[in-house]
Every structure is written in C-alpha cells, then in structure tokens.
Short mmCIF file of C-alpha atoms in Angstrom, two decimals:
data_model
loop_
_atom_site.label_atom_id
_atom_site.label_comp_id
_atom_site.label_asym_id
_atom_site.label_seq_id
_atom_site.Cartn_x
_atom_site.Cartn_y
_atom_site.Cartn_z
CA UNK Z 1 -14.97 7.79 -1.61
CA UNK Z 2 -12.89 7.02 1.22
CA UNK Z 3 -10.09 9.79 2.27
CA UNK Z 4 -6.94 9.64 4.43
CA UNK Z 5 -4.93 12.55 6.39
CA UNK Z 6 -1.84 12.06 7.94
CA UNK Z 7 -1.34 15.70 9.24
CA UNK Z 8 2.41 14.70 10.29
CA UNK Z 9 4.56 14.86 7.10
CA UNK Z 10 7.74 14.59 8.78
CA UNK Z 11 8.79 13.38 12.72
CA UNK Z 12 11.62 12.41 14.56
CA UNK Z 13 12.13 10.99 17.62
CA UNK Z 14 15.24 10.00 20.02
CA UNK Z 15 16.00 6.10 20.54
CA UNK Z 16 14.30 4.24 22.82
CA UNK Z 17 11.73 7.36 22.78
CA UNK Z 18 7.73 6.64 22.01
CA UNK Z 19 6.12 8.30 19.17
CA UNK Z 20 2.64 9.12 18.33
CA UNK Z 21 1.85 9.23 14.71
CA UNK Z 22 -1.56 10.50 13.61
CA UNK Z 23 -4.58 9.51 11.15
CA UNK Z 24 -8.01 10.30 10.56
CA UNK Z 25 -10.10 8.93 7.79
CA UNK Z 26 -13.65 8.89 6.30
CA UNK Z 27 -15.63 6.17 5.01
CA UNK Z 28 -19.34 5.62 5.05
CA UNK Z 29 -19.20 2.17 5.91
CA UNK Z 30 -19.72 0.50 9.57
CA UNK Z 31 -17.46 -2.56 9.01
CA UNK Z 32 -14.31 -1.90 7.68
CA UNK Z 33 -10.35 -2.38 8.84
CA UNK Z 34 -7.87 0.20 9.45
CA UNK Z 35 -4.08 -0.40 8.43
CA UNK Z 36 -0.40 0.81 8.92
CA UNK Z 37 1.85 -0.13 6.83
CA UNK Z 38 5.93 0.94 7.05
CA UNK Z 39 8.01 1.56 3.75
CA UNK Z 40 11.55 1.90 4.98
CA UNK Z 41 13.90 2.88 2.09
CA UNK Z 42 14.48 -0.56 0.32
CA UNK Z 43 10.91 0.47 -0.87
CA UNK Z 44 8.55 -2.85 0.44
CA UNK Z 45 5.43 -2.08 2.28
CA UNK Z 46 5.12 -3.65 5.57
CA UNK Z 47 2.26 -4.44 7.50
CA UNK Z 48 2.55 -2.68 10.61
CA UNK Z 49 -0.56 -3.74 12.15
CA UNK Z 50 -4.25 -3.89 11.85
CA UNK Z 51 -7.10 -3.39 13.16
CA UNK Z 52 -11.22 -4.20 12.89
CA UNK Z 53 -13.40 -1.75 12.80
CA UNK Z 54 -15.53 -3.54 15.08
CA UNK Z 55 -13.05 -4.40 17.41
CA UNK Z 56 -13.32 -1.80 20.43
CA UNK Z 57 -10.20 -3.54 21.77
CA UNK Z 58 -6.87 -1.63 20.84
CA UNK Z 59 -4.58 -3.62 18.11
CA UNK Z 60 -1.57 -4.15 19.61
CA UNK Z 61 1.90 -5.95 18.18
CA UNK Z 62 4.57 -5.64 19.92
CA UNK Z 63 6.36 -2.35 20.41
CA UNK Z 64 3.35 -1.10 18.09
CA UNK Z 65 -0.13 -0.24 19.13
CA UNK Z 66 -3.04 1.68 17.98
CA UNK Z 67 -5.10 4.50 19.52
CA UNK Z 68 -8.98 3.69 17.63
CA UNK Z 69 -11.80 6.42 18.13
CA UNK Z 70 -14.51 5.26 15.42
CA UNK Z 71 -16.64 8.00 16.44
CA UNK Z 72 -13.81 10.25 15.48
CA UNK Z 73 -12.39 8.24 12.68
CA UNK Z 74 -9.11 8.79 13.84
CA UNK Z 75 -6.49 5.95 14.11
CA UNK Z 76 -2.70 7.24 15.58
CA UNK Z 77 0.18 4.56 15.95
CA UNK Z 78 1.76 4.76 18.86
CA UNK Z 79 5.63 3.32 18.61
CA UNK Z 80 7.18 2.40 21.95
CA UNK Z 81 10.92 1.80 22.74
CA UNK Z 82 11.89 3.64 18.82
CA UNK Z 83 14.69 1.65 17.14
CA UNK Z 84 16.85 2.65 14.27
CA UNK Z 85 15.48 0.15 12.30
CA UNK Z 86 11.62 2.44 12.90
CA UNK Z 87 13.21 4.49 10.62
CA UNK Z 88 10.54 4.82 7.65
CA UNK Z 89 7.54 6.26 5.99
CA UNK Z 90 4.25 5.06 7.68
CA UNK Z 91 0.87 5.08 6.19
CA UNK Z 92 -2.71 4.58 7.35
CA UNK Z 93 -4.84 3.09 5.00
CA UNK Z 94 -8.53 1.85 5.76
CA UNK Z 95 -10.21 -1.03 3.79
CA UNK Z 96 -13.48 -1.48 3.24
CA UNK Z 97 -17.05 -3.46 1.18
CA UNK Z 98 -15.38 -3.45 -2.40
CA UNK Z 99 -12.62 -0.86 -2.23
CA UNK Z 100 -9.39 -1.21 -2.39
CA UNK Z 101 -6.94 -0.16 -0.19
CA UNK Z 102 -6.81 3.85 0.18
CA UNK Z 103 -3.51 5.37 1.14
CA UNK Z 104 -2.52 8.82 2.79
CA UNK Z 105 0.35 10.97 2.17
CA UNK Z 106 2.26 9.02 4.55
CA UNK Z 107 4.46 10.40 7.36
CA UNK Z 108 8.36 10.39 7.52
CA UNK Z 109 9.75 8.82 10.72
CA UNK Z 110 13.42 8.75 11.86
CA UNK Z 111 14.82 7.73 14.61
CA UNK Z 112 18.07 9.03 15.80
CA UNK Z 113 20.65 7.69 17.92
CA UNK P 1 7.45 -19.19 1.04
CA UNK P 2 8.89 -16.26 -1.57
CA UNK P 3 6.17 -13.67 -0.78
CA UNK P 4 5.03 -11.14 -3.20
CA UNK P 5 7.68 -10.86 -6.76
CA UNK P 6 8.29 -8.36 -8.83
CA UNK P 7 10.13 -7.53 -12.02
CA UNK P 8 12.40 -6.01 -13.45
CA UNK P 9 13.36 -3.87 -10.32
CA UNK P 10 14.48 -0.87 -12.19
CA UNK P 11 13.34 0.42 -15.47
CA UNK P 12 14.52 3.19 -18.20
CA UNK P 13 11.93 4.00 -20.44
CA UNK P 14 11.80 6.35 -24.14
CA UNK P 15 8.66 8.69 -24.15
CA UNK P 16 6.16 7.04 -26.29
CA UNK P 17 7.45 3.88 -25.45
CA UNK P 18 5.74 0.83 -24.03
CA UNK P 19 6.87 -1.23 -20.81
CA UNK P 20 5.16 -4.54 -19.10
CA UNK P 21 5.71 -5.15 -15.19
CA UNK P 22 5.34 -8.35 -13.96
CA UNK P 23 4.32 -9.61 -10.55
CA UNK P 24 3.69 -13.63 -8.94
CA UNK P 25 1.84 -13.07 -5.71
CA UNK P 26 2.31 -14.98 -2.61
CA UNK P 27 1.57 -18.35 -2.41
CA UNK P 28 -2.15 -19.18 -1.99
CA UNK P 29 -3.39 -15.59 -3.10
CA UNK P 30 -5.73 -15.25 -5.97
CA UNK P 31 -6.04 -11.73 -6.01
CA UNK P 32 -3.49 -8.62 -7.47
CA UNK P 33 -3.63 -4.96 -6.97
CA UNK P 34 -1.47 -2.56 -8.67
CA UNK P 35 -0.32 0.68 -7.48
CA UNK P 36 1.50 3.50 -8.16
CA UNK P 37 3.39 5.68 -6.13
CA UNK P 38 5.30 8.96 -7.35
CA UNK P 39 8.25 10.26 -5.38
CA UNK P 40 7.14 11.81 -1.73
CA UNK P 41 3.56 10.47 -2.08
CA UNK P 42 1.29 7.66 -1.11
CA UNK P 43 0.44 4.78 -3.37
CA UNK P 44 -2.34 5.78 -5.66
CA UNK P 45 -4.81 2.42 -6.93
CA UNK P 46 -3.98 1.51 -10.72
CA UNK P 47 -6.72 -1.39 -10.70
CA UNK P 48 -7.19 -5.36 -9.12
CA UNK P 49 -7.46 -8.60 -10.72
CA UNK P 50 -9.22 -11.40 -9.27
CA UNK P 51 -10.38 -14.54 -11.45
CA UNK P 52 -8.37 -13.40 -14.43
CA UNK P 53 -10.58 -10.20 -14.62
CA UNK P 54 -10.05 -6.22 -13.74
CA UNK P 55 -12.74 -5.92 -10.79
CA UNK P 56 -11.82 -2.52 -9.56
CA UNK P 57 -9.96 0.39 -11.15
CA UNK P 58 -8.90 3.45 -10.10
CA UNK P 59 -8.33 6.82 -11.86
CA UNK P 60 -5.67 6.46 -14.48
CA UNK P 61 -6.17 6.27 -18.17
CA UNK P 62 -6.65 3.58 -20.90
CA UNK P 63 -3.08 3.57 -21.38
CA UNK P 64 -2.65 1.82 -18.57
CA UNK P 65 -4.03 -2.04 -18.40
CA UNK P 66 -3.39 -5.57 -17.16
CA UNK P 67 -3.90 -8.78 -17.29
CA UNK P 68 -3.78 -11.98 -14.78
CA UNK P 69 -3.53 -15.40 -15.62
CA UNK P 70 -4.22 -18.64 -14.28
CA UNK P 71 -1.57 -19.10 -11.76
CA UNK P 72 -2.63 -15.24 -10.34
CA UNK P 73 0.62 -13.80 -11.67
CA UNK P 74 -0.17 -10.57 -13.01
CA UNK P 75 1.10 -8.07 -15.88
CA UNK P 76 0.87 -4.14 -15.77
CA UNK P 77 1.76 -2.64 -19.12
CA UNK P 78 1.92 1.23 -20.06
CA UNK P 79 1.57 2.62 -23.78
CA UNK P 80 2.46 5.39 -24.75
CA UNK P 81 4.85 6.51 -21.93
CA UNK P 82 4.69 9.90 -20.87
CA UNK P 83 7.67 11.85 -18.41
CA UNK P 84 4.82 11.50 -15.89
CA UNK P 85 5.00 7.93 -15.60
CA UNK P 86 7.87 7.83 -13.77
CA UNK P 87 7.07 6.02 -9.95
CA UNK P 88 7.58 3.25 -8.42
CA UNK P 89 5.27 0.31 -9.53
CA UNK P 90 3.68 -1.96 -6.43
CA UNK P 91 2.10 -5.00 -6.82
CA UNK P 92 0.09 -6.52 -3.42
CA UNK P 93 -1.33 -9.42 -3.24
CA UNK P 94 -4.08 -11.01 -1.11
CA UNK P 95 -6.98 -13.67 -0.56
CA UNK P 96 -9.65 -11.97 -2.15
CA UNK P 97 -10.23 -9.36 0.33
CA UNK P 98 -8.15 -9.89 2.96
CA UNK P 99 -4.44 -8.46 4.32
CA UNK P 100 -2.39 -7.16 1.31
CA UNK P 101 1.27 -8.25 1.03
CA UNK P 102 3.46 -6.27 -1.34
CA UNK P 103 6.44 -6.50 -3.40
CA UNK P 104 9.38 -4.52 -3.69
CA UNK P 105 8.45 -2.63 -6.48
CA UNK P 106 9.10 -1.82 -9.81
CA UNK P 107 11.17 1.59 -10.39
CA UNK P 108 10.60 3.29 -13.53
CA UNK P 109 12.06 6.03 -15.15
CA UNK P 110 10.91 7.71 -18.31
CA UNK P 111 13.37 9.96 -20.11
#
C-alpha cells in the first residue's frame, strides 16, 4: 500500500517570501505520478501541479515548482514570490497502476503580510 | 464548463439516520471517487465508480455504499449514522485514470 508523510504540519512564511514544503512517499511501482493539491478554506481541492514519475525534468507552473528525487521518493513544493491568496492546506498525493489517489496529512501554509 | 458538483453543501444528520450525497462530475469524465476527510486530516478513499460499477474501495464499512448512473453522476449514501461520520464529503472526478478534479464538498454533521 502506498504511504504519504508530510513532516511539516504547520508553516508560515512572509509575502513575497519562497517556501519549501516537504513529501516523501512509498510505492512499489516504477510508473506512477506525484500530485499537490491546495485546499484553501472554501474547502475545494486544487490541483497544484503534477508531475510523472518518469519525467526527470522538474514540474514547474508558474510561481510553483517541484523538487523530484525518485531514488529518494521524496517530492517538496517549492512556492516562489508567496501571496496571500497561498494561504492553504497542501497535500502530496502519488497515483499509481489501479490505486486511487493516496493523501497525506497535509501541511498548513499561511502567508502573512 | 461547471466542473465537479456537489450537494447539499451542508448537512445535519440524527444518529441512526440515513443521508445520500450527490455529485455530477465534470463534463467528459466517466469516472467518480469519493472521499472523506475528518477535521485536520487528509482525505481518506471511500470507493470509485467507473461504468456504473464500484471498482476500488477503500477501508470503511458496509454502511457506506454508492451508486453511479448513466450520465456518471454519482450517489454516496450512509446508514446507520454514527457521531463519527461527521467530515466533509469529496467527490473527484476524472477520465478513467487520469487528473482528479474535485468538488466543494459535502459538510456533514451528525448530532
């Protein structure tokens, strides 16, 4: 079964700031994708950004980018420039063959001004 | 495009009662997966539909079950409600097994 840790419960960062926010996972399979999703407080999941697992190219959208060691399984999101609107809870969640998506504890984010 | 629909939004609930949350995925998805998530925590798999059948299920009892018909809109219902119960209901939505797109959620409390 696959597992998720997000070490970081809770973080906070300054405006315009970058923030790291970490992940590590296990799964036994070789292809699979890797996900972060943002739930800010009106409650809808978000997709952050995503990556492949075969990919050795960073994801990158935007102000958001990923960090991917698959030898490590770990996969941090890296938030550039923070804005108020950042504020959220972010989890990593890996897909993979027939599972479904797997979610971790999630870490709180805010951002202040 | 309306995305991923849920309803009711909020729900109060008797113990021992029985509720039905309804979801109509995003246009041009023909799979559901329900989830819920108690307060503080990460979304925890309820089960997936796909083709009008459960395919997958996670770890929660009998009591909980669904159904999808043939326009992919999806039901969750709960017998027998326990205080335990109480979380917020998502519904995601996807093409088979590609990116999930969720609702807003159902909230539901059980007094």
């Amino acid at each position: 079964a696959q597992t998720v840790t997000q070490s970081q419960p809770e973080m906070s960062v300054q405006e315009a700031e970058t923030v790291t926010l970490s992940c590590t996972y296990d799964t036994s399979e070789n292809n699979y994708y890797l996900f972060w999703y943002k739930q800010p407080p009106s409650r809808q999941m978000i997709l952050v950004i995503r990556q492949e697992a075969y990919k050795q190219q960073n994801a990158t959208e935007n102000r958001f980018s990923v960090n991917f060691q698959k030898a490590a399984k770990s996969f941090s999101l890296k938030i550039s420039d923070s804005q108020l609107g950042d504020t959220a809870m972010y989890f990593c969640a890996p897909l993979s063959g027939n599972t479904p998506l797997v979610f971790g504890k999630g870490t709180r984010l805010s951002v202040i001004a | 495009d309306a995305g991923v629909t849920q309803s009711p939004t909020h729900l109060i609930k008797t113990r021992g009662q029985q509720v039905t949350l309804r979801c109509s995925p995003k246009s041009g998805h023909d799979t559901v997966s329900w989830y819920q998530q108690a307060l503080g925590q990460g979304p925890q798999f309820i089960f997936q539909y796909y083709e009008e059948e459960e395919r997958q299920r996670g770890n929660f009892p009998d009591r909980f079950s669904g159904h999808q018909y043939p326009n992919y809109s999806s039901e969750l219902n709960v017998n027998a409600l326990l205080l335990g119960d109480s979380a917020l209901y998502l519904c995601a939505s996807s093409l088979r097994r590609g990116e999930a797109f969720f609702g807003q959620g159902t909230r539901l409390t059980v007094v």
